[in-house]
mmCIF file of C-alpha atoms in Angstrom:
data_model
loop_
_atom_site.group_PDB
_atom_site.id
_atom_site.type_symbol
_atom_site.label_atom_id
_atom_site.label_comp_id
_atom_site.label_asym_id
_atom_site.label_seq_id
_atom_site.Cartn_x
_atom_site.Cartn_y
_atom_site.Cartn_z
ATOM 1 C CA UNK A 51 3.490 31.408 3.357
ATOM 2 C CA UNK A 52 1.198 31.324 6.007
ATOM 3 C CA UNK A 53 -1.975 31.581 3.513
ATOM 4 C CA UNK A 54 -0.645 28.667 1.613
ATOM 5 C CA UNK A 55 -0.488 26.513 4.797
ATOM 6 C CA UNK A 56 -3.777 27.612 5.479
ATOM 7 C CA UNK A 57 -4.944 26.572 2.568
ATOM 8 C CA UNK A 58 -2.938 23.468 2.114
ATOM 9 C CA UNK A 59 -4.466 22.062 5.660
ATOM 10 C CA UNK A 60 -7.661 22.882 4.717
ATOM 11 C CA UNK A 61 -7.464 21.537 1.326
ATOM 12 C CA UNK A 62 -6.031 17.768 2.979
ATOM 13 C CA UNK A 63 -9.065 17.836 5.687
ATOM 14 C CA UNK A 64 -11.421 18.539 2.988
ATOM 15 C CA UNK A 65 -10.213 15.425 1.047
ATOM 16 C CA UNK A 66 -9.647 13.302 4.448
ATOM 17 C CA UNK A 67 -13.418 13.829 5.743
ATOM 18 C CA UNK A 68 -14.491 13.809 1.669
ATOM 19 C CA UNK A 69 -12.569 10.159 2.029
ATOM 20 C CA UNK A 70 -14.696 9.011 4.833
ATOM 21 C CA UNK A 71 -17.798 10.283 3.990
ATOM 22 C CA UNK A 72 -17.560 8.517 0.279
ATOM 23 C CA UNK A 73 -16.569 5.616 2.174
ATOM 24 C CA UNK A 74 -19.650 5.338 4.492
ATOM 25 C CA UNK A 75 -22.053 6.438 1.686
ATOM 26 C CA UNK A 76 -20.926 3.195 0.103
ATOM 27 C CA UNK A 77 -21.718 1.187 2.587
ATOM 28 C CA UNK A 78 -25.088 2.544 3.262
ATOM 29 C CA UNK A 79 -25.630 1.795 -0.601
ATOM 30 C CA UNK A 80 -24.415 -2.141 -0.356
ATOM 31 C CA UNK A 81 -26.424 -2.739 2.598
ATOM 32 C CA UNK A 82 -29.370 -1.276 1.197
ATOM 33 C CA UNK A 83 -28.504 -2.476 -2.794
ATOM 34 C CA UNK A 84 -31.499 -5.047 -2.982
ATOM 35 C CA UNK A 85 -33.889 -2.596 -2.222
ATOM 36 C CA UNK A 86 -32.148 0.365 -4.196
ATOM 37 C CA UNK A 87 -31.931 -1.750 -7.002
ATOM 38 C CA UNK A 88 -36.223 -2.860 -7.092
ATOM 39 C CA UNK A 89 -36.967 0.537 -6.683
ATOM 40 C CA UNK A 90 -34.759 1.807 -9.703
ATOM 41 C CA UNK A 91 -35.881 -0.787 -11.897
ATOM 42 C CA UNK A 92 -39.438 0.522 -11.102
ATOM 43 C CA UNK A 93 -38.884 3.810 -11.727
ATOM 44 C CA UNK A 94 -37.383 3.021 -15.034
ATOM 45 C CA UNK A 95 -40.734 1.000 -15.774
ATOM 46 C CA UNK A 96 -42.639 3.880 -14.383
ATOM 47 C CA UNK A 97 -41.039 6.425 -16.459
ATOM 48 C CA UNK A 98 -40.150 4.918 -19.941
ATOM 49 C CA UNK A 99 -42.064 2.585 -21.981
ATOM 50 C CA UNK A 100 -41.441 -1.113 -21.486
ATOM 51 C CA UNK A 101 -39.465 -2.018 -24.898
ATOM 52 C CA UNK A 102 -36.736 1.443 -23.678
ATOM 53 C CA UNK A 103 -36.885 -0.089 -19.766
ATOM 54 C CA UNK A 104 -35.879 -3.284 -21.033
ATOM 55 C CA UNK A 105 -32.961 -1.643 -22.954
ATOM 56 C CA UNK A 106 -31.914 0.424 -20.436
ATOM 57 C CA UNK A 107 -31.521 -2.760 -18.057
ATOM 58 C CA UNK A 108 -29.522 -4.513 -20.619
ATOM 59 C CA UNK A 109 -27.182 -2.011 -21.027
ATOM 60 C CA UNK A 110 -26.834 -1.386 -17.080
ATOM 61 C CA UNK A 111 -26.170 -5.233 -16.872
ATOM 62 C CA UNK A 112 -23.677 -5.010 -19.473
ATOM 63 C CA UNK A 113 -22.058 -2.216 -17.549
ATOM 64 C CA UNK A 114 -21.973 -4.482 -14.172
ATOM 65 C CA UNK A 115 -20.971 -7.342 -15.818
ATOM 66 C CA UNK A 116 -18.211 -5.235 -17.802
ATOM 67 C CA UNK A 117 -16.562 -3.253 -15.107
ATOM 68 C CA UNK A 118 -16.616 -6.419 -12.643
ATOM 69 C CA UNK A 119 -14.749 -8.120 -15.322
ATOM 70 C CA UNK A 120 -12.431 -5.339 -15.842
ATOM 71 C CA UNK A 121 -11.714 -5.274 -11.500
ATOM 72 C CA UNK A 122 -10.610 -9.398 -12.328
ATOM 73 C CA UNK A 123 -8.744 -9.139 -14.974
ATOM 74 C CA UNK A 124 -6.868 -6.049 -13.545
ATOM 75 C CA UNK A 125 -6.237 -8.161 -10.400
ATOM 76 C CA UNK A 126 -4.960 -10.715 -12.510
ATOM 77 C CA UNK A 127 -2.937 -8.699 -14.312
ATOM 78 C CA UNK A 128 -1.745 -7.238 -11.143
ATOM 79 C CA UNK A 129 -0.882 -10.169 -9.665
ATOM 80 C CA UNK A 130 0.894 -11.916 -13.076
ATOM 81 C CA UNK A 131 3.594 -8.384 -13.202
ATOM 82 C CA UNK A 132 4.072 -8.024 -9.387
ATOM 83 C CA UNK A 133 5.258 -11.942 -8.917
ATOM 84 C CA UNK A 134 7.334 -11.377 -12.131
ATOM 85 C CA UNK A 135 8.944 -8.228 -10.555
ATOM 86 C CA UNK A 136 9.432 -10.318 -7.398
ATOM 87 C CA UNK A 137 11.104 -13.119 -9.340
ATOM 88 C CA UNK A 138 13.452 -10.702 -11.482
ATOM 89 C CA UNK A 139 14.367 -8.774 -8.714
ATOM 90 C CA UNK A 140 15.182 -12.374 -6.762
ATOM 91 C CA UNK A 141 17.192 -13.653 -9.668
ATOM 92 C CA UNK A 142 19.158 -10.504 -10.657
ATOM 93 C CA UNK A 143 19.847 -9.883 -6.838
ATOM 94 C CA UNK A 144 18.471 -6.815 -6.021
ATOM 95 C CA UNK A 145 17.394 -5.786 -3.227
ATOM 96 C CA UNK A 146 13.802 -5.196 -1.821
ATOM 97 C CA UNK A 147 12.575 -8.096 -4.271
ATOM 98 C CA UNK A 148 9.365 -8.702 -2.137
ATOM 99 C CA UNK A 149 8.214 -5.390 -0.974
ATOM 100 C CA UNK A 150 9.292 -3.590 -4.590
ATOM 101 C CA UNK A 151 6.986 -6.733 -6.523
ATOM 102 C CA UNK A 152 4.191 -6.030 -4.428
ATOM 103 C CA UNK A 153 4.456 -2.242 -4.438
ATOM 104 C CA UNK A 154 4.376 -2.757 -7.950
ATOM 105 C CA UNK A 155 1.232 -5.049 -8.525
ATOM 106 C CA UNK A 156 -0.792 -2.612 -6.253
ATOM 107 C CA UNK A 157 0.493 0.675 -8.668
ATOM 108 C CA UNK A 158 -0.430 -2.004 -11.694
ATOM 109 C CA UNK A 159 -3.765 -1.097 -11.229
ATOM 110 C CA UNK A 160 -3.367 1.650 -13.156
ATOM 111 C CA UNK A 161 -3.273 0.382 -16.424
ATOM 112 C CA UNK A 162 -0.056 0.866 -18.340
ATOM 113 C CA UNK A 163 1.705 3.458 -15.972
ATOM 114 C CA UNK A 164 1.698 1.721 -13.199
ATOM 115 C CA UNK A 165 4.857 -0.406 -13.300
ATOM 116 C CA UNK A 166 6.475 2.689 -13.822
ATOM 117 C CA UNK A 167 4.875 4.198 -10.987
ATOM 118 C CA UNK A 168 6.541 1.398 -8.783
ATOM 119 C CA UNK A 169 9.462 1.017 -10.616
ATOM 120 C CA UNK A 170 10.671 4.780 -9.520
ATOM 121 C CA UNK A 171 9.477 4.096 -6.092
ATOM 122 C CA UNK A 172 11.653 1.229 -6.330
ATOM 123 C CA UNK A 173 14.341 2.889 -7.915
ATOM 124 C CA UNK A 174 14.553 5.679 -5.048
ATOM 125 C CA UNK A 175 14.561 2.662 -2.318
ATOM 126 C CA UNK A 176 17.599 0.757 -4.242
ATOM 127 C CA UNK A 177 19.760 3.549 -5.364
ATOM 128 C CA UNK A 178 20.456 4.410 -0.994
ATOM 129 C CA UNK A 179 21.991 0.732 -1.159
ATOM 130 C CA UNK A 180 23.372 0.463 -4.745
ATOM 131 C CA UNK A 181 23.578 2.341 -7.497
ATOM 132 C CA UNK A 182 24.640 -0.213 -9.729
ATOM 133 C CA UNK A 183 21.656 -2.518 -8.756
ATOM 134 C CA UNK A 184 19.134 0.712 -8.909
ATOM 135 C CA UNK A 185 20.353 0.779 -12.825
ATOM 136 C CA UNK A 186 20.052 -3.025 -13.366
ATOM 137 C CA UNK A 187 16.644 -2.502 -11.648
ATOM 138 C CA UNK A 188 15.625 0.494 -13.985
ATOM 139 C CA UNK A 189 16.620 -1.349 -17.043
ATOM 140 C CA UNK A 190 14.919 -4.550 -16.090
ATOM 141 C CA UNK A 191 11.488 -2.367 -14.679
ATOM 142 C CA UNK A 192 11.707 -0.752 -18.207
ATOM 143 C CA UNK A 193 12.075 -4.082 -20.303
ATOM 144 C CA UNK A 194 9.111 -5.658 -17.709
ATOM 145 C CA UNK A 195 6.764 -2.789 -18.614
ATOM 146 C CA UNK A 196 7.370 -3.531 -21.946
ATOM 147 C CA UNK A 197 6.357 -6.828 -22.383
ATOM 148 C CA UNK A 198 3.556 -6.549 -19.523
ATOM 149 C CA UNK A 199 2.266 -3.630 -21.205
ATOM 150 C CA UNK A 200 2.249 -4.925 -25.046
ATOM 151 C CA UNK A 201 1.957 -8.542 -24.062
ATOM 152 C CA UNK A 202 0.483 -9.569 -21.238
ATOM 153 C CA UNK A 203 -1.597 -6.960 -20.117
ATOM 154 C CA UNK A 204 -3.812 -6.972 -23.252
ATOM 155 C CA UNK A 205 -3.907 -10.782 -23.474
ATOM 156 C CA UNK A 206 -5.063 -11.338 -20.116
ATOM 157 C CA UNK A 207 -7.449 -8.189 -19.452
ATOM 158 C CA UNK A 208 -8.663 -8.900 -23.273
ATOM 159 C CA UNK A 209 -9.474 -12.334 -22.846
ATOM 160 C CA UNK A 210 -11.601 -11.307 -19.573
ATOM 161 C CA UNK A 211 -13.773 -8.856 -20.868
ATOM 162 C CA UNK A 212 -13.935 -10.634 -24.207
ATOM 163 C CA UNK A 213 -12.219 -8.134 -26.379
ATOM 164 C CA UNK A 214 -9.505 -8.797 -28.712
ATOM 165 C CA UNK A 215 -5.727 -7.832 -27.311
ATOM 166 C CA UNK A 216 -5.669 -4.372 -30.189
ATOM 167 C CA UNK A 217 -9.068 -2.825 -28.663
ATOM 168 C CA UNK A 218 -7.830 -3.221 -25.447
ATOM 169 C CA UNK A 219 -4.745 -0.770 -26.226
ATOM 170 C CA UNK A 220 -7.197 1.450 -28.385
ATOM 171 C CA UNK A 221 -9.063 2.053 -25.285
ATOM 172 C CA UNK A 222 -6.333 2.549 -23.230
ATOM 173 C CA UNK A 223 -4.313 4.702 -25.750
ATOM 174 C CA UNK A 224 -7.366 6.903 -26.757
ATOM 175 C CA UNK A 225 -8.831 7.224 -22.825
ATOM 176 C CA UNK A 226 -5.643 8.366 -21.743
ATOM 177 C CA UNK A 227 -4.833 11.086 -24.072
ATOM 178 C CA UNK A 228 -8.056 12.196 -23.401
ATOM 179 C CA UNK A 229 -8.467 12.135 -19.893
ATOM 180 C CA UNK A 230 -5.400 11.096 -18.335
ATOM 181 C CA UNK A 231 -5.299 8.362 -15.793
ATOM 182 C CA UNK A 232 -8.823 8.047 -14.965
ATOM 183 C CA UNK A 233 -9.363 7.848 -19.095
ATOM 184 C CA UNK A 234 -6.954 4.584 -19.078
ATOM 185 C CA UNK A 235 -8.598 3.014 -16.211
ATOM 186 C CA UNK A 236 -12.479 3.853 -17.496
ATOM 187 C CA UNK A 237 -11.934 3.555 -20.994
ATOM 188 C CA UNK A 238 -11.318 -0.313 -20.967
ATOM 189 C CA UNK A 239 -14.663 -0.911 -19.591
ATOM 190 C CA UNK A 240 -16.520 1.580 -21.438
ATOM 191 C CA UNK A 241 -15.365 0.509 -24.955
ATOM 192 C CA UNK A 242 -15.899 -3.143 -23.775
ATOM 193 C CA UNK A 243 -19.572 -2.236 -23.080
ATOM 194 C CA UNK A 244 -19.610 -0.254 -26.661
ATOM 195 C CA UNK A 245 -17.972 -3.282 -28.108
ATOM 196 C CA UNK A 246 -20.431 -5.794 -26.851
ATOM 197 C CA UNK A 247 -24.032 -3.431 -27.987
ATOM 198 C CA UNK A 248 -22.281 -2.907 -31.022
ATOM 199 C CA UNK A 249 -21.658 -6.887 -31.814
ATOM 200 C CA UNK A 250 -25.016 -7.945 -30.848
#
């Protein structure tokens, strides 16, 4: 028992100063972009010829501009299922509508899963004040999912990375069977970049 303790504690400091340290590379890289980005672009000059450089920009602008539009529409999205949650909640007269609806848009950013993510969180904070209203809430968190997920979700996130609503559940459908939850969330972005070399 002890060992595992040991190596639990160790394992969540790891992580914690892992955490902070990813957090202040970042910053170091943002202040510095500008320069980090002139002195990768001449590299890329320097090493390739100029007709492969020019590609190789293209595509990494394509990347920028794909996951950035990915991050909006997500938000959107995010925003869209959590103030529908909210309203649900508020009109079937359950409890928790605010905190559950936003608890909910912040787990929507992972695509898919994440209502469902919220909606047992939710769940577990209704059912200590009333079962009855923590079923109500299940069934309506399972009919919400539905619609967000087969609906809105590919409608909205489609339209903003300019890719029709049935690629947008290929790439989600296909990432995450192959890599889980990080496959949904990078798949969108990297099929949208495929999509858009493979059109022009």
């Amino acid at each position: 028992v002890l060992d595992i303790t040991i190596n639990q504690v160790s394992s969540l400091f790891s992580n914690i100063v892992n955490f902070f340290i990813a957090i202040v590379f970042a910053v170091y890289i943002l202040a510095n972009k500008e320069q980090l980005k002139q002195q990768t672009k001449r590299f890329i000059y320097a090493r390739f010829d100029k007709e492969k450089s020019d590609h190789i920009l293209k595509v990494s602008r394509l990347s920028r501009d794909s996951f950035r539009n990915f991050l909006t529409g997500q938000a959107k999205e995010a925003v869209i299922l959590g103030v529908l949650c909210a309203i649900g909640m508020f009109i079937l007269q359950i409890p928790y509508a605010g905190p559950i609806g936003a608890l909910t848009a912040l787990t929507a950013f992972i695509p898919i899963v994440g209502a469902f993510i919220g909606g047992f969180i939710g769940a577990v904070l209704i059912v200590v004040i009333d079962p009855m209203k923590a079923l109500i809430f299940i069934i309506f968190i399972i009919v919400l999912q539905q619609v967000e997920g087969n609906l809105i979700y590919p409608h909205v996130v489609g339209k903003n990375m300019g890719l029709p609503g049935i690629w947008v559940l290929v790439a989600i459908t296909v990432g995450g069977s192959l890599f889980g939850i990080v496959g949904m969330i990078i798949g969108l972005p990297i099929l949208s970049i495929i999509y858009a070399i493979v059109t022009e």
